[in-house]
Amino acid sequence: MALLAALAASFVGGVAAWDPSLYTSSPAVLPSPNTTGIGWEEAFAKAKDFLAELTLEEKTALVTGTTGPCAGNIIGIERLNFTGLCLQDGPLAIRQATYASVFPAGVNAGASFDRELLYKRGLYIGEEFKGKGSEIMLGPVAGPLGRTPWGGRNWEGFGADPYLSGIANAETVRGIQDAGVQATTKHYIGNEQETQRNPSTADDGTTIESVSTNIDDRTMHELYVFPFADAVRAGSASIMCSYNRLNGSYGCQNSKMLNGVLKEELGFQGYVMSDWGAVHSGVATIESGLDMNMPGGIGFTNSTPSFWGANATAAVTNGTIPESRIDDMVLRIMTPYFHLGQDKSFPLVDKSSADINGVAKSNFGYDFELGPIVDVRTEEHTQFIREAAANSTVLVKNTGSLPLKKPKNIAVFGNDAGDFVAGLYSLTAGFSADTVEQGTLASGGGSGTGRFSYLVTPLEAIKAKAKEDGALVQFILDNEVITTDGIDTIIPTEDTMDTIVPPADVCLVFIKSWATEGYDRATLEPQHNGTGVVNTVAAACNNTIVIHNGAGPVILPFASHPNVTAILLSHFPGQESGNSLVDVLYGAVNPSGHLPYTIPKSEDVASPRIVNSTALVETTDPNAWQDPFTEGLFIDYRYYALQNNSAVAYPFGFGLSYTSFALADLAVSALVSNASALPDASAPIVPGGNKDLWTPLYTATASVTNTGDVAGAAVPQLYVNLAAAGAPAGTPAWQLRGFDRVDLAPGETKTVEFELLRRDLSFWDVEAQQWRLPSGTIDVQVGFQYGKAEVTGSLA
Ligand code: BGC
């Protein structure tokens, strides 16, 4: 087998040598498998009855988007009491609506390592979608996974590990769907950079195709498909295919990935939805497994031709596409709709969505009833947002200055502390957080942002807290002023007016890193000279606490400065930002966030970069943009481990607490004796794949003790070594395969249990085209961060 030969070929530093010829084409897998409604049987029967009533035109309209009040719209069919479908972004809020909550971003939720938090976040966001009349949420995000720290959209997802991302996506999907809303896990697959995600036009008029993400079969399964499998297993109604090409063919017409891997291998019963404008052909996309075209265009002509709609009708009537394929698309779309009871009294689409989308009712070209503007925010949601952001805050340094002990004189520095001066909505015309310096980052940008109803800034919340304590709060928010006037701004001298007097007990420095859909991060360093701001303040203030908002990983060059006494990473915390932060600063919440990625020491030593170069930008070769994932499985902590972690500033899974924890008594029990190397071939394919892949083979337990004197939450993590157990070359030494978050009172001990599933202990055998358990004994480590075992054992 060609792929196996390539993997067996040779290895450089543990990574398979790369033969580009093997990955620039993708085999055809046809025809598209039909859904049988596994797990959704009752709804499937209803969908069949519904289908039986439809004309061909109605069927093709049902699979093709059209103009309407939402980000994506499927037209209703009045005669059948079907009011259509309203699709809205996105992963952290219902974006195109007023009076809705903005939740902490995916990266925050991932940093919590907290299943309950992940589930509730999904549930509450789902409730707001339902309240606003949106049947389909465009989230959560399993791709990008975070292969490169420069990726513009990594923060929408949960972290750079497939196991963490898998659990996080599954919990989020369950939450959203328990609220009665369909989840769309996106972007499938390999959408790891924004640069050239869509085709462009060269100066000579040539269409330059999207970047081709070229991934070998094993890496595809073990890293990038892995979290999608969890989402499918959790019942994700929809999967959104991505803009990029994948091994040479567009993500939304890659039949190997859609028909082959998603529908056959993973037994996906829902529908594949295109990303917006990611459809570049008609018949080929339908045959390749795409089921819904967004934003579509149901007529023959449209300002952006959809290739579907009336064209799809013509393709059936002229015999190119069998009508049974369109029928399957309809069944895939309507089954989750009935399963979630969306046919029963679902709220009308909120009028604010239409207003924000700038679509007047008369422009729809069809009758669409809108509902009143409703406020979907609740006390429960607000409280959750505050707690979730606090709990997901990652404390990476603390020499004892935190929690604060009622300081009387507080100085606040930096452009991330106050209100965002260009408006709270990141997609507003003219907005760019790269150029607009002033204001705190509580969300990233693009379709995954939120429309804030309000935002509590750090400065505002610190002032409110200080007032209770009768403390002074002085601030300088202009980075330029701080770094230009330098030390004089902080220590009073005779010749300066810009002073903080008397010297503060604590200097809180707020720095930030913007990230957005549409382009990748230009730097991993804090923006707007954040490092200069920290160094300037720290030179004068021996109790400097740094708070970073925004995308991670971020380089922290000042981390070892003796006057920098604490560093907190709050990522994109959502609307309660300042309150959540104050809760952590003053110890009302003991931080328990852990890094869902690795922080390298500098940009030079960071794991793979995005593909970009002047030559590519100026190319006239349509096929020039190629991104070979030559590192295979070695991304993030797996990558740094290849150099003995010499590049690591803060490891994956790391996060401090105001208390300390100890782990002991690792015990393992086998649940299946003599497990076969391959899953039971006779087991049915259910959503998620061969059912036997999800069989628990072992449980591991350990006891965790709070050894300090305040309450806190520990995050024990279990890593397995498949490489030493005989998995083929190219296997990273330690990989995350279990985690838990446990609340512990001082002195308290609890037992944590990790369930180890067959899939999680197997590698993808490219020759057998199956998950295979390594033949030897698998060693396990449990600790509080990657690479530091507190207890060890083996699965025997
Ligand atoms: C993004 C999707 C989003 C869609 C609709 C696209 O540009 O990639 O994530 O759901 O727009 O707004």
PDB file of N, CA, C and O in Angstrom, residues 235-295:
ATOM      1  N   GLY A 235     -24.066  12.988  18.309  1.00  0.00           N
ATOM      2  CA  GLY A 235     -25.309  13.248  17.570  1.00  0.00           C
ATOM      3  C   GLY A 235     -25.355  14.563  16.836  1.00  0.00           C
ATOM      4  O   GLY A 235     -26.445  15.039  16.486  1.00  0.00           O
ATOM      5  N   SER A 236     -24.196  15.176  16.579  1.00  0.00           N
ATOM      6  CA  SER A 236     -24.195  16.461  15.864  1.00  0.00           C
ATOM      7  C   SER A 236     -25.083  16.365  14.623  1.00  0.00           C
ATOM      8  O   SER A 236     -24.875  15.509  13.764  1.00  0.00           O
ATOM      9  N   ALA A 237     -26.078  17.250  14.552  1.00  0.00           N
ATOM     10  CA  ALA A 237     -27.037  17.193  13.444  1.00  0.00           C
ATOM     11  C   ALA A 237     -26.331  17.437  12.124  1.00  0.00           C
ATOM     12  O   ALA A 237     -26.652  16.847  11.103  1.00  0.00           O
ATOM     13  N   SER A 238     -25.342  18.346  12.164  1.00  0.00           N
ATOM     14  CA  SER A 238     -24.708  18.757  10.927  1.00  0.00           C
ATOM     15  C   SER A 238     -23.198  18.834  11.106  1.00  0.00           C
ATOM     16  O   SER A 238     -22.704  18.991  12.228  1.00  0.00           O
ATOM     17  N   ILE A 239     -22.490  18.706  10.000  1.00  0.00           N
ATOM     18  CA  ILE A 239     -21.043  18.931   9.964  1.00  0.00           C
ATOM     19  C   ILE A 239     -20.815  19.920   8.817  1.00  0.00           C
ATOM     20  O   ILE A 239     -21.316  19.713   7.703  1.00  0.00           O
ATOM     21  N   MET A 240     -20.066  20.992   9.101  1.00  0.00           N
ATOM     22  CA  MET A 240     -19.793  21.975   8.041  1.00  0.00           C
ATOM     23  C   MET A 240     -18.448  21.663   7.388  1.00  0.00           C
ATOM     24  O   MET A 240     -17.424  21.563   8.066  1.00  0.00           O
ATOM     25  N   CYS A 241     -18.471  21.507   6.047  1.00  0.00           N
ATOM     26  CA  CYS A 241     -17.205  21.274   5.344  1.00  0.00           C
ATOM     27  C   CYS A 241     -16.499  22.611   5.124  1.00  0.00           C
ATOM     28  O   CYS A 241     -17.130  23.671   5.110  1.00  0.00           O
ATOM     29  N   SER A 242     -15.186  22.528   4.953  1.00  0.00           N
ATOM     30  CA  SER A 242     -14.362  23.740   5.038  1.00  0.00           C
ATOM     31  C   SER A 242     -13.990  24.309   3.677  1.00  0.00           C
ATOM     32  O   SER A 242     -14.154  23.667   2.640  1.00  0.00           O
ATOM     33  N   TYR A 243     -13.442  25.529   3.711  1.00  0.00           N
ATOM     34  CA  TYR A 243     -13.080  26.264   2.505  1.00  0.00           C
ATOM     35  C   TYR A 243     -11.884  25.670   1.762  1.00  0.00           C
ATOM     36  O   TYR A 243     -11.818  25.689   0.546  1.00  0.00           O
ATOM     37  N   ASN A 244     -10.904  25.232   2.553  1.00  0.00           N
ATOM     38  CA  ASN A 244      -9.621  24.827   1.961  1.00  0.00           C
ATOM     39  C   ASN A 244      -9.772  23.595   1.068  1.00  0.00           C
ATOM     40  O   ASN A 244     -10.756  22.854   1.170  1.00  0.00           O
ATOM     41  N   ARG A 245      -8.758  23.388   0.226  1.00  0.00           N
ATOM     42  CA  ARG A 245      -8.683  22.092  -0.446  1.00  0.00           C
ATOM     43  C   ARG A 245      -8.035  21.110   0.523  1.00  0.00           C
ATOM     44  O   ARG A 245      -7.343  21.487   1.450  1.00  0.00           O
ATOM     45  N   LEU A 246      -8.276  19.867   0.264  1.00  0.00           N
ATOM     46  CA  LEU A 246      -7.806  18.813   1.134  1.00  0.00           C
ATOM     47  C   LEU A 246      -7.190  17.756   0.229  1.00  0.00           C
ATOM     48  O   LEU A 246      -7.904  17.204  -0.616  1.00  0.00           O
ATOM     49  N   ASN A 247      -5.887  17.564   0.326  1.00  0.00           N
ATOM     50  CA  ASN A 247      -5.209  16.639  -0.585  1.00  0.00           C
ATOM     51  C   ASN A 247      -5.645  16.878  -2.036  1.00  0.00           C
ATOM     52  O   ASN A 247      -5.974  15.965  -2.778  1.00  0.00           O
ATOM     53  N   GLY A 248      -5.687  18.154  -2.400  1.00  0.00           N
ATOM     54  CA  GLY A 248      -5.905  18.522  -3.791  1.00  0.00           C
ATOM     55  C   GLY A 248      -7.344  18.769  -4.202  1.00  0.00           C
ATOM     56  O   GLY A 248      -7.579  19.309  -5.267  1.00  0.00           O
ATOM     57  N   SER A 249      -8.324  18.360  -3.381  1.00  0.00           N
ATOM     58  CA  SER A 249      -9.701  18.613  -3.833  1.00  0.00           C
ATOM     59  C   SER A 249     -10.463  19.401  -2.761  1.00  0.00           C
ATOM     60  O   SER A 249     -10.228  19.238  -1.561  1.00  0.00           O
ATOM     61  N   TYR A 250     -11.367  20.266  -3.194  1.00  0.00           N
ATOM     62  CA  TYR A 250     -12.045  21.175  -2.271  1.00  0.00           C
ATOM     63  C   TYR A 250     -12.761  20.425  -1.140  1.00  0.00           C
ATOM     64  O   TYR A 250     -13.368  19.376  -1.368  1.00  0.00           O
ATOM     65  N   GLY A 251     -12.704  21.012   0.060  1.00  0.00           N
ATOM     66  CA  GLY A 251     -13.274  20.390   1.258  1.00  0.00           C
ATOM     67  C   GLY A 251     -14.732  19.985   1.091  1.00  0.00           C
ATOM     68  O   GLY A 251     -15.173  18.988   1.655  1.00  0.00           O
ATOM     69  N   CYS A 252     -15.496  20.745   0.302  1.00  0.00           N
ATOM     70  CA  CYS A 252     -16.917  20.437   0.151  1.00  0.00           C
ATOM     71  C   CYS A 252     -17.203  19.569  -1.078  1.00  0.00           C
ATOM     72  O   CYS A 252     -18.368  19.351  -1.427  1.00  0.00           O
ATOM     73  N   GLN A 253     -16.152  19.101  -1.727  1.00  0.00           N
ATOM     74  CA  GLN A 253     -16.380  18.104  -2.785  1.00  0.00           C
ATOM     75  C   GLN A 253     -15.327  17.017  -2.723  1.00  0.00           C
ATOM     76  O   GLN A 253     -14.964  16.418  -3.731  1.00  0.00           O
ATOM     77  N   ASN A 254     -14.870  16.755  -1.496  1.00  0.00           N
ATOM     78  CA  ASN A 254     -13.875  15.703  -1.306  1.00  0.00           C
ATOM     79  C   ASN A 254     -14.622  14.438  -0.887  1.00  0.00           C
ATOM     80  O   ASN A 254     -14.961  14.244   0.280  1.00  0.00           O
ATOM     81  N   SER A 255     -14.902  13.572  -1.869  1.00  0.00           N
ATOM     82  CA  SER A 255     -15.760  12.413  -1.591  1.00  0.00           C
ATOM     83  C   SER A 255     -15.090  11.430  -0.642  1.00  0.00           C
ATOM     84  O   SER A 255     -15.758  10.722   0.111  1.00  0.00           O
ATOM     85  N   LYS A 256     -13.776  11.397  -0.647  1.00  0.00           N
ATOM     86  CA  LYS A 256     -13.071  10.508   0.299  1.00  0.00           C
ATOM     87  C   LYS A 256     -13.421  10.922   1.733  1.00  0.00           C
ATOM     88  O   LYS A 256     -13.734  10.087   2.580  1.00  0.00           O
ATOM     89  N   MET A 257     -13.383  12.235   2.003  1.00  0.00           N
ATOM     90  CA  MET A 257     -13.608  12.697   3.368  1.00  0.00           C
ATOM     91  C   MET A 257     -15.097  12.751   3.731  1.00  0.00           C
ATOM     92  O   MET A 257     -15.460  12.508   4.871  1.00  0.00           O
ATOM     93  N   LEU A 258     -15.950  13.081   2.743  1.00  0.00           N
ATOM     94  CA  LEU A 258     -17.384  13.221   3.060  1.00  0.00           C
ATOM     95  C   LEU A 258     -18.102  11.863   2.972  1.00  0.00           C
ATOM     96  O   LEU A 258     -18.695  11.403   3.950  1.00  0.00           O
ATOM     97  N   ASN A 259     -18.031  11.244   1.805  1.00  0.00           N
ATOM     98  CA  ASN A 259     -18.697   9.940   1.666  1.00  0.00           C
ATOM     99  C   ASN A 259     -17.944   8.849   2.422  1.00  0.00           C
ATOM    100  O   ASN A 259     -18.544   8.021   3.110  1.00  0.00           O
ATOM    101  N   GLY A 260     -16.620   8.839   2.222  1.00  0.00           N
ATOM    102  CA  GLY A 260     -15.805   7.742   2.755  1.00  0.00           C
ATOM    103  C   GLY A 260     -15.666   7.805   4.266  1.00  0.00           C
ATOM    104  O   GLY A 260     -16.188   6.951   4.997  1.00  0.00           O
ATOM    105  N   VAL A 261     -14.979   8.822   4.731  1.00  0.00           N
ATOM    106  CA  VAL A 261     -14.667   8.850   6.169  1.00  0.00           C
ATOM    107  C   VAL A 261     -15.887   9.238   7.003  1.00  0.00           C
ATOM    108  O   VAL A 261     -16.242   8.557   7.970  1.00  0.00           O
ATOM    109  N   LEU A 262     -16.545  10.326   6.631  1.00  0.00           N
ATOM    110  CA  LEU A 262     -17.626  10.830   7.499  1.00  0.00           C
ATOM    111  C   LEU A 262     -18.873   9.930   7.481  1.00  0.00           C
ATOM    112  O   LEU A 262     -19.381   9.519   8.521  1.00  0.00           O
ATOM    113  N   LYS A 263     -19.349   9.633   6.285  1.00  0.00           N
ATOM    114  CA  LYS A 263     -20.634   8.911   6.223  1.00  0.00           C
ATOM    115  C   LYS A 263     -20.478   7.391   6.352  1.00  0.00           C
ATOM    116  O   LYS A 263     -21.300   6.744   7.001  1.00  0.00           O
ATOM    117  N   GLU A 264     -19.421   6.838   5.723  1.00  0.00           N
ATOM    118  CA  GLU A 264     -19.270   5.382   5.825  1.00  0.00           C
ATOM    119  C   GLU A 264     -18.584   4.994   7.125  1.00  0.00           C
ATOM    120  O   GLU A 264     -19.153   4.303   7.959  1.00  0.00           O
ATOM    121  N   GLU A 265     -17.357   5.494   7.270  1.00  0.00           N
ATOM    122  CA  GLU A 265     -16.553   5.042   8.413  1.00  0.00           C
ATOM    123  C   GLU A 265     -17.134   5.515   9.748  1.00  0.00           C
ATOM    124  O   GLU A 265     -17.236   4.745  10.698  1.00  0.00           O
ATOM    125  N   LEU A 266     -17.522   6.790   9.819  1.00  0.00           N
ATOM    126  CA  LEU A 266     -18.045   7.323  11.088  1.00  0.00           C
ATOM    127  C   LEU A 266     -19.557   7.178  11.203  1.00  0.00           C
ATOM    128  O   LEU A 266     -20.144   7.561  12.211  1.00  0.00           O
ATOM    129  N   GLY A 267     -20.190   6.667  10.183  1.00  0.00           N
ATOM    130  CA  GLY A 267     -21.637   6.420  10.253  1.00  0.00           C
ATOM    131  C   GLY A 267     -22.463   7.670  10.506  1.00  0.00           C
ATOM    132  O   GLY A 267     -23.510   7.620  11.152  1.00  0.00           O
ATOM    133  N   PHE A 268     -21.995   8.802   9.977  1.00  0.00           N
ATOM    134  CA  PHE A 268     -22.703  10.075  10.209  1.00  0.00           C
ATOM    135  C   PHE A 268     -24.083  10.043   9.547  1.00  0.00           C
ATOM    136  O   PHE A 268     -24.202   9.752   8.355  1.00  0.00           O
ATOM    137  N   GLN A 269     -25.119  10.350  10.333  1.00  0.00           N
ATOM    138  CA  GLN A 269     -26.494  10.262   9.832  1.00  0.00           C
ATOM    139  C   GLN A 269     -27.096  11.629   9.509  1.00  0.00           C
ATOM    140  O   GLN A 269     -28.188  11.716   8.967  1.00  0.00           O
ATOM    141  N   GLY A 270     -26.417  12.686   9.900  1.00  0.00           N
ATOM    142  CA  GLY A 270     -26.946  14.025   9.659  1.00  0.00           C
ATOM    143  C   GLY A 270     -26.526  14.536   8.289  1.00  0.00           C
ATOM    144  O   GLY A 270     -26.239  13.750   7.385  1.00  0.00           O
ATOM    145  N   TYR A 271     -26.455  15.876   8.149  1.00  0.00           N
ATOM    146  CA  TYR A 271     -26.158  16.453   6.832  1.00  0.00           C
ATOM    147  C   TYR A 271     -24.872  17.259   6.854  1.00  0.00           C
ATOM    148  O   TYR A 271     -24.514  17.871   7.844  1.00  0.00           O
ATOM    149  N   VAL A 272     -24.190  17.211   5.707  1.00  0.00           N
ATOM    150  CA  VAL A 272     -22.988  18.018   5.518  1.00  0.00           C
ATOM    151  C   VAL A 272     -23.431  19.350   4.932  1.00  0.00           C
ATOM    152  O   VAL A 272     -24.093  19.404   3.893  1.00  0.00           O
ATOM    153  N   MET A 273     -23.071  20.426   5.636  1.00  0.00           N
ATOM    154  CA  MET A 273     -23.419  21.783   5.185  1.00  0.00           C
ATOM    155  C   MET A 273     -22.138  22.448   4.685  1.00  0.00           C
ATOM    156  O   MET A 273     -21.077  22.275   5.277  1.00  0.00           O
ATOM    157  N   SER A 274     -22.266  23.204   3.622  1.00  0.00           N
ATOM    158  CA  SER A 274     -21.053  23.875   3.115  1.00  0.00           C
ATOM    159  C   SER A 274     -20.746  25.089   3.963  1.00  0.00           C
ATOM    160  O   SER A 274     -21.645  25.707   4.541  1.00  0.00           O
ATOM    161  N   ASP A 275     -19.456  25.451   4.028  1.00  0.00           N
ATOM    162  CA  ASP A 275     -19.144  26.777   4.536  1.00  0.00           C
ATOM    163  C   ASP A 275     -19.645  27.779   3.494  1.00  0.00           C
ATOM    164  O   ASP A 275     -19.968  27.421   2.355  1.00  0.00           O
ATOM    165  N   TRP A 276     -19.693  29.035   3.889  1.00  0.00           N
ATOM    166  CA  TRP A 276     -20.331  30.065   3.063  1.00  0.00           C
ATOM    167  C   TRP A 276     -19.522  30.362   1.791  1.00  0.00           C
ATOM    168  O   TRP A 276     -18.426  30.918   1.859  1.00  0.00           O
ATOM    169  N   GLY A 277     -20.056  29.901   0.674  1.00  0.00           N
ATOM    170  CA  GLY A 277     -19.348  30.120  -0.587  1.00  0.00           C
ATOM    171  C   GLY A 277     -18.255  29.098  -0.842  1.00  0.00           C
ATOM    172  O   GLY A 277     -17.400  29.301  -1.698  1.00  0.00           O
ATOM    173  N   ALA A 278     -18.282  27.987  -0.114  1.00  0.00           N
ATOM    174  CA  ALA A 278     -17.243  26.966  -0.290  1.00  0.00           C
ATOM    175  C   ALA A 278     -17.609  25.959  -1.379  1.00  0.00           C
ATOM    176  O   ALA A 278     -16.898  24.982  -1.584  1.00  0.00           O
ATOM    177  N   VAL A 279     -18.736  26.190  -2.061  1.00  0.00           N
ATOM    178  CA  VAL A 279     -19.180  25.267  -3.108  1.00  0.00           C
ATOM    179  C   VAL A 279     -18.663  25.767  -4.457  1.00  0.00           C
ATOM    180  O   VAL A 279     -18.983  26.882  -4.871  1.00  0.00           O
ATOM    181  N   HIS A 280     -17.848  24.972  -5.101  1.00  0.00           N
ATOM    182  CA  HIS A 280     -17.248  25.399  -6.367  1.00  0.00           C
ATOM    183  C   HIS A 280     -17.723  24.574  -7.559  1.00  0.00           C
ATOM    184  O   HIS A 280     -17.152  24.658  -8.638  1.00  0.00           O
ATOM    185  N   SER A 281     -18.736  23.733  -7.335  1.00  0.00           N
ATOM    186  CA  SER A 281     -19.286  22.979  -8.462  1.00  0.00           C
ATOM    187  C   SER A 281     -20.671  22.473  -8.075  1.00  0.00           C
ATOM    188  O   SER A 281     -21.027  22.476  -6.884  1.00  0.00           O
ATOM    189  N   GLY A 282     -21.438  22.041  -9.056  1.00  0.00           N
ATOM    190  CA  GLY A 282     -22.791  21.561  -8.789  1.00  0.00           C
ATOM    191  C   GLY A 282     -22.836  20.064  -8.573  1.00  0.00           C
ATOM    192  O   GLY A 282     -22.810  19.571  -7.438  1.00  0.00           O
ATOM    193  N   VAL A 283     -22.836  19.347  -9.685  1.00  0.00           N
ATOM    194  CA  VAL A 283     -22.994  17.891  -9.633  1.00  0.00           C
ATOM    195  C   VAL A 283     -21.913  17.245  -8.764  1.00  0.00           C
ATOM    196  O   VAL A 283     -22.187  16.365  -7.933  1.00  0.00           O
ATOM    197  N   ALA A 284     -20.663  17.710  -8.914  1.00  0.00           N
ATOM    198  CA  ALA A 284     -19.555  17.076  -8.188  1.00  0.00           C
ATOM    199  C   ALA A 284     -19.744  17.186  -6.673  1.00  0.00           C
ATOM    200  O   ALA A 284     -19.436  16.245  -5.937  1.00  0.00           O
ATOM    201  N   THR A 285     -20.262  18.321  -6.201  1.00  0.00           N
ATOM    202  CA  THR A 285     -20.438  18.450  -4.747  1.00  0.00           C
ATOM    203  C   THR A 285     -21.569  17.543  -4.262  1.00  0.00           C
ATOM    204  O   THR A 285     -21.471  16.920  -3.207  1.00  0.00           O
ATOM    205  N   ILE A 286     -22.633  17.459  -5.056  1.00  0.00           N
ATOM    206  CA  ILE A 286     -23.774  16.608  -4.660  1.00  0.00           C
ATOM    207  C   ILE A 286     -23.331  15.145  -4.604  1.00  0.00           C
ATOM    208  O   ILE A 286     -23.623  14.419  -3.652  1.00  0.00           O
ATOM    209  N   GLU A 287     -22.572  14.744  -5.621  1.00  0.00           N
ATOM    210  CA  GLU A 287     -22.102  13.352  -5.640  1.00  0.00           C
ATOM    211  C   GLU A 287     -21.099  13.068  -4.527  1.00  0.00           C
ATOM    212  O   GLU A 287     -21.010  11.956  -4.017  1.00  0.00           O
ATOM    213  N   SER A 288     -20.340  14.096  -4.173  1.00  0.00           N
ATOM    214  CA  SER A 288     -19.276  13.876  -3.179  1.00  0.00           C
ATOM    215  C   SER A 288     -19.772  13.846  -1.750  1.00  0.00           C
ATOM    216  O   SER A 288     -18.987  13.623  -0.835  1.00  0.00           O
ATOM    217  N   GLY A 289     -21.053  14.136  -1.559  1.00  0.00           N
ATOM    218  CA  GLY A 289     -21.596  13.976  -0.212  1.00  0.00           C
ATOM    219  C   GLY A 289     -22.049  15.247   0.458  1.00  0.00           C
ATOM    220  O   GLY A 289     -22.503  15.213   1.605  1.00  0.00           O
ATOM    221  N   LEU A 290     -21.930  16.389  -0.216  1.00  0.00           N
ATOM    222  CA  LEU A 290     -22.452  17.627   0.374  1.00  0.00           C
ATOM    223  C   LEU A 290     -23.978  17.580   0.341  1.00  0.00           C
ATOM    224  O   LEU A 290     -24.570  17.215  -0.673  1.00  0.00           O
ATOM    225  N   ASP A 291     -24.622  17.961   1.465  1.00  0.00           N
ATOM    226  CA  ASP A 291     -26.085  17.847   1.530  1.00  0.00           C
ATOM    227  C   ASP A 291     -26.813  19.186   1.591  1.00  0.00           C
ATOM    228  O   ASP A 291     -28.017  19.249   1.363  1.00  0.00           O
ATOM    229  N   MET A 292     -26.107  20.240   1.983  1.00  0.00           N
ATOM    230  CA  MET A 292     -26.772  21.553   2.072  1.00  0.00           C
ATOM    231  C   MET A 292     -25.779  22.620   1.612  1.00  0.00           C
ATOM    232  O   MET A 292     -24.638  22.649   2.066  1.00  0.00           O
ATOM    233  N   ASN A 293     -26.254  23.484   0.710  1.00  0.00           N
ATOM    234  CA  ASN A 293     -25.384  24.493   0.096  1.00  0.00           C
ATOM    235  C   ASN A 293     -25.690  25.858   0.695  1.00  0.00           C
ATOM    236  O   ASN A 293     -26.807  26.347   0.604  1.00  0.00           O
ATOM    237  N   MET A 294     -24.669  26.466   1.315  1.00  0.00           N
ATOM    238  CA  MET A 294     -24.871  27.758   1.965  1.00  0.00           C
ATOM    239  C   MET A 294     -23.905  28.813   1.447  1.00  0.00           C
ATOM    240  O   MET A 294     -22.746  28.473   1.203  1.00  0.00           O
ATOM    241  N   PRO A 295     -24.305  30.068   1.317  1.00  0.00           N
ATOM    242  CA  PRO A 295     -25.655  30.565   1.577  1.00  0.00           C
ATOM    243  C   PRO A 295     -26.618  30.221   0.458  1.00  0.00           C
ATOM    244  O   PRO A 295     -27.790  30.553   0.551  1.00  0.00           O
TER     245      PRO A 295
END
